[in-house]
Amino acid sequence: MSARSGHGAVLCIFFDFETTGLHLPFTEIVEIAAVARIFGTDGLWHDLPGNESATFRRLIKPSKKLPKKIQRLTGLCNELLEREGLDFRTALGAWTAWLRQIEHRAACAQGTIEVWMVGHNILAYDLPLLAAQDGRERRRDQWRDGGGNVWQAPPLFEGVEQLTGFVDTLHLSRQLAASGCFQPQGGHGLVALHSSIVGRPLASAHTALGDSLGVA
């Protein structure tokens, strides 16, 4: 990303999910994390002003036990999710509220600002998974209430007024490699990309917050 004359600053929300598996129709999100940074008109990255945190993390309690393979990969366990996990709708509402608050902080500091959501493999996995689980939850709510005239959950990302689009760093890496501009060592996975670009291993890989920080 490069600054262009006449264009304002950009608020980037780097995010990641940890989940119960890979099969979208049945997979559930168990961790949401995000990191906010501003790409300024000076072409440099900036932290958000103020003392409040520019990171977000919530655990979500799934409807079924977390597979042992996922526990080993992410460091999450069923006991932790049972103790600290929220229901999906509550966690999603907290994330949306945080996004609106971050957008407001950035706008106060920079004026009108575009908001871009950034993540690794989000177009093929994270966003379809989020939409699929949100759809299941809505259908479940309607079934519980008999399809009557009941409260409906707000649309995804409602209230994030300057949300402009989504950037998938996996797709970007592959495009750059195909054009000959970039050749990562070890492939296009996040861990390999981080080592290739930053020059050191990705700390806390395969955790939602660790991967969000790695993309950022």
mmCIF file of N, CA, C and O in Angstrom, residues 107-189:
data_model
loop_
_atom_site.group_PDB
_atom_site.id
_atom_site.type_symbol
_atom_site.label_atom_id
_atom_site.label_comp_id
_atom_site.label_asym_id
_atom_site.label_seq_id
_atom_site.Cartn_x
_atom_site.Cartn_y
_atom_site.Cartn_z
ATOM 1 N N ALA A 107 -11.048 8.745 12.844
ATOM 2 C CA ALA A 107 -11.618 9.902 12.156
ATOM 3 C C ALA A 107 -11.363 11.187 12.928
ATOM 4 O O ALA A 107 -11.107 12.242 12.336
ATOM 5 N N CYS A 108 -11.420 11.119 14.257
ATOM 6 C CA CYS A 108 -11.136 12.306 15.073
ATOM 7 C C CYS A 108 -9.700 12.772 14.888
ATOM 8 O O CYS A 108 -9.403 13.973 14.939
ATOM 9 N N ALA A 109 -8.797 11.827 14.670
ATOM 10 C CA ALA A 109 -7.383 12.165 14.522
ATOM 11 C C ALA A 109 -7.014 12.557 13.094
ATOM 12 O O ALA A 109 -6.150 13.409 12.886
ATOM 13 N N GLN A 110 -7.684 11.920 12.108
ATOM 14 C CA GLN A 110 -7.247 12.076 10.728
ATOM 15 C C GLN A 110 -8.283 12.743 9.818
ATOM 16 O O GLN A 110 -7.988 13.026 8.667
ATOM 17 N N GLY A 111 -9.487 12.964 10.313
ATOM 18 C CA GLY A 111 -10.556 13.434 9.444
ATOM 19 C C GLY A 111 -11.203 12.249 8.736
ATOM 20 O O GLY A 111 -11.084 11.104 9.170
ATOM 21 N N THR A 112 -11.894 12.507 7.645
ATOM 22 C CA THR A 112 -12.536 11.426 6.890
ATOM 23 C C THR A 112 -11.496 10.385 6.496
ATOM 24 O O THR A 112 -10.441 10.711 5.955
ATOM 25 N N ILE A 113 -11.803 9.145 6.787
ATOM 26 C CA ILE A 113 -10.806 8.084 6.613
ATOM 27 C C ILE A 113 -11.466 6.822 6.066
ATOM 28 O O ILE A 113 -12.578 6.459 6.470
ATOM 29 N N GLU A 114 -10.818 6.184 5.094
ATOM 30 C CA GLU A 114 -11.310 4.911 4.589
ATOM 31 C C GLU A 114 -10.964 3.800 5.582
ATOM 32 O O GLU A 114 -9.943 3.866 6.275
ATOM 33 N N VAL A 115 -11.808 2.782 5.632
ATOM 34 C CA VAL A 115 -11.572 1.619 6.487
ATOM 35 C C VAL A 115 -11.460 0.385 5.601
ATOM 36 O O VAL A 115 -12.357 0.084 4.822
ATOM 37 N N TRP A 116 -10.343 -0.300 5.735
ATOM 38 C CA TRP A 116 -10.112 -1.543 4.996
ATOM 39 C C TRP A 116 -9.892 -2.677 5.991
ATOM 40 O O TRP A 116 -9.132 -2.536 6.944
ATOM 41 N N MET A 117 -10.554 -3.816 5.744
ATOM 42 C CA MET A 117 -10.380 -5.025 6.542
ATOM 43 C C MET A 117 -9.348 -5.896 5.833
ATOM 44 O O MET A 117 -9.484 -6.181 4.630
ATOM 45 N N VAL A 118 -8.319 -6.312 6.579
ATOM 46 C CA VAL A 118 -7.183 -7.012 5.976
ATOM 47 C C VAL A 118 -6.942 -8.329 6.711
ATOM 48 O O VAL A 118 -6.942 -8.369 7.950
ATOM 49 N N GLY A 119 -6.716 -9.393 5.972
ATOM 50 C CA GLY A 119 -6.415 -10.674 6.593
ATOM 51 C C GLY A 119 -5.860 -11.649 5.576
ATOM 52 O O GLY A 119 -5.843 -11.386 4.366
ATOM 53 N N HIS A 120 -5.415 -12.792 6.069
ATOM 54 C CA HIS A 120 -4.775 -13.797 5.217
ATOM 55 C C HIS A 120 -5.778 -14.904 4.893
ATOM 56 O O HIS A 120 -6.311 -15.557 5.798
ATOM 57 N N ASN A 121 -6.052 -15.070 3.607
ATOM 58 C CA ASN A 121 -7.013 -16.068 3.112
ATOM 59 C C ASN A 121 -8.444 -15.750 3.547
ATOM 60 O O ASN A 121 -9.272 -16.651 3.666
ATOM 61 N N ILE A 122 -8.750 -14.482 3.745
ATOM 62 C CA ILE A 122 -10.082 -14.119 4.231
ATOM 63 C C ILE A 122 -11.161 -14.251 3.161
ATOM 64 O O ILE A 122 -12.325 -14.490 3.495
ATOM 65 N N LEU A 123 -10.798 -14.093 1.882
ATOM 66 C CA LEU A 123 -11.813 -14.163 0.838
ATOM 67 C C LEU A 123 -12.297 -15.587 0.612
ATOM 68 O O LEU A 123 -13.472 -15.812 0.315
ATOM 69 N N ALA A 124 -11.417 -16.547 0.769
ATOM 70 C CA ALA A 124 -11.792 -17.946 0.550
ATOM 71 C C ALA A 124 -12.238 -18.647 1.820
ATOM 72 O O ALA A 124 -12.929 -19.670 1.750
ATOM 73 N N TYR A 125 -11.857 -18.105 2.990
ATOM 74 C CA TYR A 125 -12.165 -18.826 4.225
ATOM 75 C C TYR A 125 -12.873 -17.976 5.282
ATOM 76 O O TYR A 125 -14.031 -18.228 5.619
ATOM 77 N N ASP A 126 -12.204 -16.967 5.830
ATOM 78 C CA ASP A 126 -12.746 -16.259 6.994
ATOM 79 C C ASP A 126 -14.092 -15.589 6.721
ATOM 80 O O ASP A 126 -15.037 -15.746 7.505
ATOM 81 N N LEU A 127 -14.181 -14.834 5.637
ATOM 82 C CA LEU A 127 -15.431 -14.127 5.356
ATOM 83 C C LEU A 127 -16.566 -15.072 4.984
ATOM 84 O O LEU A 127 -17.693 -14.915 5.489
ATOM 85 N N PRO A 128 -16.342 -16.073 4.116
ATOM 86 C CA PRO A 128 -17.422 -17.048 3.881
ATOM 87 C C PRO A 128 -17.837 -17.786 5.148
ATOM 88 O O PRO A 128 -19.025 -18.068 5.347
ATOM 89 N N LEU A 129 -16.864 -18.105 6.021
ATOM 90 C CA LEU A 129 -17.184 -18.768 7.282
ATOM 91 C C LEU A 129 -18.042 -17.866 8.165
ATOM 92 O O LEU A 129 -19.039 -18.315 8.752
ATOM 93 N N LEU A 130 -17.666 -16.585 8.262
ATOM 94 C CA LEU A 130 -18.438 -15.643 9.062
ATOM 95 C C LEU A 130 -19.864 -15.533 8.538
ATOM 96 O O LEU A 130 -20.828 -15.562 9.324
ATOM 97 N N ALA A 131 -20.009 -15.419 7.224
ATOM 98 C CA ALA A 131 -21.347 -15.312 6.630
ATOM 99 C C ALA A 131 -22.152 -16.589 6.859
ATOM 100 O O ALA A 131 -23.358 -16.530 7.137
ATOM 101 N N ALA A 132 -21.492 -17.747 6.744
ATOM 102 C CA ALA A 132 -22.189 -19.017 6.930
ATOM 103 C C ALA A 132 -22.680 -19.177 8.360
ATOM 104 O O ALA A 132 -23.834 -19.576 8.596
ATOM 105 N N GLN A 133 -21.825 -18.866 9.336
ATOM 106 C CA GLN A 133 -22.250 -19.020 10.728
ATOM 107 C C GLN A 133 -23.317 -17.990 11.085
ATOM 108 O O GLN A 133 -24.275 -18.303 11.806
ATOM 109 N N ASP A 134 -23.174 -16.770 10.589
ATOM 110 C CA ASP A 134 -24.195 -15.755 10.830
ATOM 111 C C ASP A 134 -25.541 -16.207 10.263
ATOM 112 O O ASP A 134 -26.585 -16.045 10.913
ATOM 113 N N GLY A 135 -25.526 -16.792 9.060
ATOM 114 C CA GLY A 135 -26.760 -17.283 8.464
ATOM 115 C C GLY A 135 -27.379 -18.411 9.272
ATOM 116 O O GLY A 135 -28.611 -18.460 9.465
ATOM 117 N N ARG A 136 -26.557 -19.339 9.756
ATOM 118 C CA ARG A 136 -27.078 -20.438 10.588
ATOM 119 C C ARG A 136 -27.707 -19.904 11.867
ATOM 120 O O ARG A 136 -28.779 -20.377 12.287
ATOM 121 N N GLU A 137 -27.045 -18.938 12.480
ATOM 122 C CA GLU A 137 -27.575 -18.365 13.717
ATOM 123 C C GLU A 137 -28.907 -17.661 13.473
ATOM 124 O O GLU A 137 -29.826 -17.749 14.296
ATOM 125 N N ARG A 138 -29.042 -16.983 12.360
ATOM 126 C CA ARG A 138 -30.300 -16.304 12.049
ATOM 127 C C ARG A 138 -31.425 -17.310 11.816
ATOM 128 O O ARG A 138 -32.548 -17.115 12.298
ATOM 129 N N ARG A 139 -31.124 -18.376 11.096
ATOM 130 C CA ARG A 139 -32.143 -19.412 10.861
ATOM 131 C C ARG A 139 -32.521 -20.096 12.167
ATOM 132 O O ARG A 139 -33.701 -20.410 12.393
ATOM 133 N N ARG A 140 -31.534 -20.327 13.032
ATOM 134 C CA ARG A 140 -31.812 -20.951 14.316
ATOM 135 C C ARG A 140 -32.692 -20.053 15.182
ATOM 136 O O ARG A 140 -33.615 -20.529 15.849
ATOM 137 N N ASP A 141 -32.430 -18.751 15.154
ATOM 138 C CA ASP A 141 -33.243 -17.815 15.919
ATOM 139 C C ASP A 141 -34.685 -17.811 15.427
ATOM 140 O O ASP A 141 -35.635 -17.776 16.219
ATOM 141 N N GLN A 142 -34.862 -17.848 14.104
ATOM 142 C CA GLN A 142 -36.214 -17.871 13.550
ATOM 143 C C GLN A 142 -36.945 -19.156 13.924
ATOM 144 O O GLN A 142 -38.139 -19.146 14.235
ATOM 145 N N TRP A 143 -36.234 -20.267 13.905
ATOM 146 C CA TRP A 143 -36.849 -21.551 14.246
ATOM 147 C C TRP A 143 -37.275 -21.566 15.713
ATOM 148 O O TRP A 143 -38.371 -22.016 16.054
ATOM 149 N N ARG A 144 -36.413 -21.038 16.586
ATOM 150 C CA ARG A 144 -36.735 -21.004 18.010
ATOM 151 C C ARG A 144 -37.978 -20.167 18.286
ATOM 152 O O ARG A 144 -38.768 -20.476 19.176
ATOM 153 N N ASP A 145 -38.135 -19.074 17.511
ATOM 154 C CA ASP A 145 -39.244 -18.170 17.754
ATOM 155 C C ASP A 145 -40.422 -18.427 16.822
ATOM 156 O O ASP A 145 -41.336 -17.600 16.725
ATOM 157 N N GLY A 146 -40.381 -19.553 16.135
ATOM 158 C CA GLY A 146 -41.496 -19.927 15.282
ATOM 159 C C GLY A 146 -41.671 -19.067 14.053
ATOM 160 O O GLY A 146 -42.746 -19.042 13.446
ATOM 161 N N GLY A 147 -40.624 -18.324 13.689
ATOM 162 C CA GLY A 147 -40.703 -17.498 12.492
ATOM 163 C C GLY A 147 -41.554 -16.269 12.668
ATOM 164 O O GLY A 147 -41.953 -15.626 11.697
ATOM 165 N N GLY A 148 -41.864 -15.888 13.900
ATOM 166 C CA GLY A 148 -42.703 -14.726 14.160
ATOM 167 C C GLY A 148 -41.958 -13.415 13.978
ATOM 168 O O GLY A 148 -40.798 -13.373 13.578
ATOM 169 N N ASN A 149 -42.628 -12.335 14.296
ATOM 170 C CA ASN A 149 -42.051 -11.003 14.170
ATOM 171 C C ASN A 149 -41.186 -10.727 15.391
ATOM 172 O O ASN A 149 -41.656 -10.197 16.397
ATOM 173 N N VAL A 150 -39.915 -11.115 15.327
ATOM 174 C CA VAL A 150 -39.025 -11.003 16.471
ATOM 175 C C VAL A 150 -37.831 -10.127 16.109
ATOM 176 O O VAL A 150 -37.607 -9.771 14.952
ATOM 177 N N TRP A 151 -37.052 -9.776 17.127
ATOM 178 C CA TRP A 151 -35.846 -8.968 16.904
ATOM 179 C C TRP A 151 -34.878 -9.709 16.003
ATOM 180 O O TRP A 151 -34.640 -10.908 16.146
ATOM 181 N N GLN A 152 -34.324 -8.991 15.035
ATOM 182 C CA GLN A 152 -33.360 -9.557 14.115
ATOM 183 C C GLN A 152 -31.981 -8.955 14.399
ATOM 184 O O GLN A 152 -31.856 -7.752 14.641
ATOM 185 N N ALA A 153 -30.967 -9.808 14.353
ATOM 186 C CA ALA A 153 -29.601 -9.320 14.534
ATOM 187 C C ALA A 153 -29.246 -8.353 13.409
ATOM 188 O O ALA A 153 -29.700 -8.520 12.273
ATOM 189 N N PRO A 154 -28.456 -7.335 13.690
ATOM 190 C CA PRO A 154 -28.072 -6.373 12.641
ATOM 191 C C PRO A 154 -27.183 -7.034 11.598
ATOM 192 O O PRO A 154 -26.534 -8.053 11.863
ATOM 193 N N PRO A 155 -27.139 -6.467 10.394
ATOM 194 C CA PRO A 155 -26.254 -7.004 9.351
ATOM 195 C C PRO A 155 -24.789 -6.954 9.795
ATOM 196 O O PRO A 155 -24.410 -6.152 10.639
ATOM 197 N N LEU A 156 -23.996 -7.810 9.197
ATOM 198 C CA LEU A 156 -22.568 -7.824 9.501
ATOM 199 C C LEU A 156 -21.939 -6.462 9.207
ATOM 200 O O LEU A 156 -22.218 -5.840 8.178
ATOM 201 N N PHE A 157 -21.110 -5.997 10.117
ATOM 202 C CA PHE A 157 -20.352 -4.744 9.994
ATOM 203 C C PHE A 157 -21.256 -3.506 9.933
ATOM 204 O O PHE A 157 -20.822 -2.451 9.473
ATOM 205 N N GLU A 158 -22.483 -3.621 10.395
ATOM 206 C CA GLU A 158 -23.365 -2.461 10.392
ATOM 207 C C GLU A 158 -22.792 -1.355 11.280
ATOM 208 O O GLU A 158 -22.328 -1.611 12.394
ATOM 209 N N GLY A 159 -22.841 -0.135 10.800
ATOM 210 C CA GLY A 159 -22.366 1.000 11.579
ATOM 211 C C GLY A 159 -20.916 1.371 11.333
ATOM 212 O O GLY A 159 -20.457 2.410 11.805
ATOM 213 N N VAL A 160 -20.180 0.520 10.611
ATOM 214 C CA VAL A 160 -18.808 0.881 10.227
ATOM 215 C C VAL A 160 -18.946 1.678 8.934
ATOM 216 O O VAL A 160 -18.892 1.144 7.831
ATOM 217 N N GLU A 161 -19.130 2.989 9.083
ATOM 218 C CA GLU A 161 -19.649 3.815 8.001
ATOM 219 C C GLU A 161 -18.699 3.965 6.821
ATOM 220 O O GLU A 161 -19.133 4.105 5.673
ATOM 221 N N GLN A 162 -17.398 3.951 7.080
ATOM 222 C CA GLN A 162 -16.430 4.175 6.005
ATOM 223 C C GLN A 162 -15.765 2.882 5.539
ATOM 224 O O GLN A 162 -14.689 2.930 4.931
ATOM 225 N N LEU A 163 -16.400 1.742 5.826
ATOM 226 C CA LEU A 163 -15.846 0.467 5.359
ATOM 227 C C LEU A 163 -15.811 0.457 3.837
ATOM 228 O O LEU A 163 -16.842 0.564 3.174
ATOM 229 N N THR A 164 -14.611 0.343 3.296
ATOM 230 C CA THR A 164 -14.397 0.480 1.863
ATOM 231 C C THR A 164 -14.238 -0.856 1.158
ATOM 232 O O THR A 164 -14.689 -1.039 0.028
ATOM 233 N N GLY A 165 -13.582 -1.808 1.810
ATOM 234 C CA GLY A 165 -13.369 -3.089 1.169
ATOM 235 C C GLY A 165 -12.500 -4.003 2.005
ATOM 236 O O GLY A 165 -12.198 -3.726 3.167
ATOM 237 N N PHE A 166 -12.094 -5.126 1.377
ATOM 238 C CA PHE A 166 -11.324 -6.162 2.043
ATOM 239 C C PHE A 166 -10.075 -6.468 1.226
ATOM 240 O O PHE A 166 -10.117 -6.486 -0.004
ATOM 241 N N VAL A 167 -8.976 -6.720 1.928
ATOM 242 C CA VAL A 167 -7.715 -7.082 1.284
ATOM 243 C C VAL A 167 -7.291 -8.453 1.798
ATOM 244 O O VAL A 167 -7.172 -8.648 3.011
ATOM 245 N N ASP A 168 -7.066 -9.380 0.892
ATOM 246 C CA ASP A 168 -6.608 -10.721 1.250
ATOM 247 C C ASP A 168 -5.121 -10.804 0.946
ATOM 248 O O ASP A 168 -4.715 -10.756 -0.221
ATOM 249 N N THR A 169 -4.298 -10.923 1.968
ATOM 250 C CA THR A 169 -2.849 -10.928 1.762
ATOM 251 C C THR A 169 -2.359 -12.204 1.074
ATOM 252 O O THR A 169 -1.303 -12.192 0.440
ATOM 253 N N LEU A 170 -3.100 -13.307 1.186
ATOM 254 C CA LEU A 170 -2.737 -14.505 0.436
ATOM 255 C C LEU A 170 -2.907 -14.261 -1.053
ATOM 256 O O LEU A 170 -2.018 -14.569 -1.865
ATOM 257 N N HIS A 171 -4.043 -13.692 -1.428
ATOM 258 C CA HIS A 171 -4.301 -13.361 -2.828
ATOM 259 C C HIS A 171 -3.272 -12.347 -3.329
ATOM 260 O O HIS A 171 -2.746 -12.476 -4.451
ATOM 261 N N LEU A 172 -2.960 -11.346 -2.504
ATOM 262 C CA LEU A 172 -1.992 -10.329 -2.892
ATOM 263 C C LEU A 172 -0.611 -10.930 -3.103
ATOM 264 O O LEU A 172 0.082 -10.603 -4.074
ATOM 265 N N SER A 173 -0.196 -11.818 -2.201
ATOM 266 C CA SER A 173 1.113 -12.456 -2.333
ATOM 267 C C SER A 173 1.213 -13.260 -3.625
ATOM 268 O O SER A 173 2.222 -13.204 -4.335
ATOM 269 N N ARG A 174 0.157 -13.991 -3.942
ATOM 270 C CA ARG A 174 0.163 -14.796 -5.169
ATOM 271 C C ARG A 174 0.182 -13.907 -6.410
ATOM 272 O O ARG A 174 0.860 -14.237 -7.400
ATOM 273 N N GLN A 175 -0.534 -12.791 -6.369
ATOM 274 C CA GLN A 175 -0.526 -11.875 -7.506
ATOM 275 C C GLN A 175 0.858 -11.273 -7.721
ATOM 276 O O GLN A 175 1.330 -11.175 -8.864
ATOM 277 N N LEU A 176 1.495 -10.862 -6.626
ATOM 278 C CA LEU A 176 2.827 -10.272 -6.737
ATOM 279 C C LEU A 176 3.838 -11.291 -7.251
ATOM 280 O O LEU A 176 4.720 -10.968 -8.055
ATOM 281 N N ALA A 177 3.717 -12.541 -6.792
ATOM 282 C CA ALA A 177 4.625 -13.584 -7.260
ATOM 283 C C ALA A 177 4.408 -13.868 -8.744
ATOM 284 O O ALA A 177 5.367 -14.056 -9.504
ATOM 285 N N ALA A 178 3.149 -13.888 -9.166
ATOM 286 C CA ALA A 178 2.834 -14.163 -10.566
ATOM 287 C C ALA A 178 3.365 -13.064 -11.489
ATOM 288 O O ALA A 178 3.732 -13.323 -12.637
ATOM 289 N N SER A 179 3.417 -11.832 -10.983
ATOM 290 C CA SER A 179 3.912 -10.722 -11.789
ATOM 291 C C SER A 179 5.428 -10.568 -11.723
ATOM 292 O O SER A 179 5.999 -9.702 -12.376
ATOM 293 N N GLY A 180 6.083 -11.421 -10.890
ATOM 294 C CA GLY A 180 7.533 -11.376 -10.773
ATOM 295 C C GLY A 180 8.055 -10.332 -9.806
ATOM 296 O O GLY A 180 9.263 -10.101 -9.732
ATOM 297 N N CYS A 181 7.152 -9.698 -9.047
ATOM 298 C CA CYS A 181 7.576 -8.643 -8.124
ATOM 299 C C CYS A 181 8.055 -9.173 -6.781
ATOM 300 O O CYS A 181 8.721 -8.458 -6.030
ATOM 301 N N PHE A 182 7.703 -10.423 -6.486
ATOM 302 C CA PHE A 182 7.937 -10.921 -5.135
ATOM 303 C C PHE A 182 7.975 -12.439 -5.174
ATOM 304 O O PHE A 182 7.118 -13.069 -5.787
ATOM 305 N N GLN A 183 8.962 -13.030 -4.544
ATOM 306 C CA GLN A 183 9.068 -14.476 -4.474
ATOM 307 C C GLN A 183 9.337 -14.889 -3.031
ATOM 308 O O GLN A 183 10.475 -14.862 -2.567
ATOM 309 N N PRO A 184 8.293 -15.236 -2.281
ATOM 310 C CA PRO A 184 8.491 -15.607 -0.875
ATOM 311 C C PRO A 184 9.231 -16.931 -0.752
ATOM 312 O O PRO A 184 9.117 -17.815 -1.606
ATOM 313 N N GLN A 185 9.991 -17.059 0.305
ATOM 314 C CA GLN A 185 10.719 -18.293 0.581
ATOM 315 C C GLN A 185 9.817 -19.204 1.422
ATOM 316 O O GLN A 185 9.425 -18.848 2.519
ATOM 317 N N GLY A 186 9.448 -20.352 0.864
ATOM 318 C CA GLY A 186 8.664 -21.308 1.627
ATOM 319 C C GLY A 186 7.179 -21.284 1.342
ATOM 320 O O GLY A 186 6.406 -21.942 2.057
ATOM 321 N N GLY A 187 6.736 -20.516 0.334
ATOM 322 C CA GLY A 187 5.332 -20.518 -0.023
ATOM 323 C C GLY A 187 4.596 -19.282 0.455
ATOM 324 O O GLY A 187 5.193 -18.330 0.969
ATOM 325 N N HIS A 188 3.278 -19.323 0.299
ATOM 326 C CA HIS A 188 2.441 -18.156 0.563
ATOM 327 C C HIS A 188 1.661 -18.244 1.869
ATOM 328 O O HIS A 188 0.804 -17.397 2.125
ATOM 329 N N GLY A 189 1.930 -19.243 2.686
ATOM 330 C CA GLY A 189 1.297 -19.305 3.993
ATOM 331 C C GLY A 189 1.764 -18.161 4.868
ATOM 332 O O GLY A 189 2.852 -17.601 4.679
#
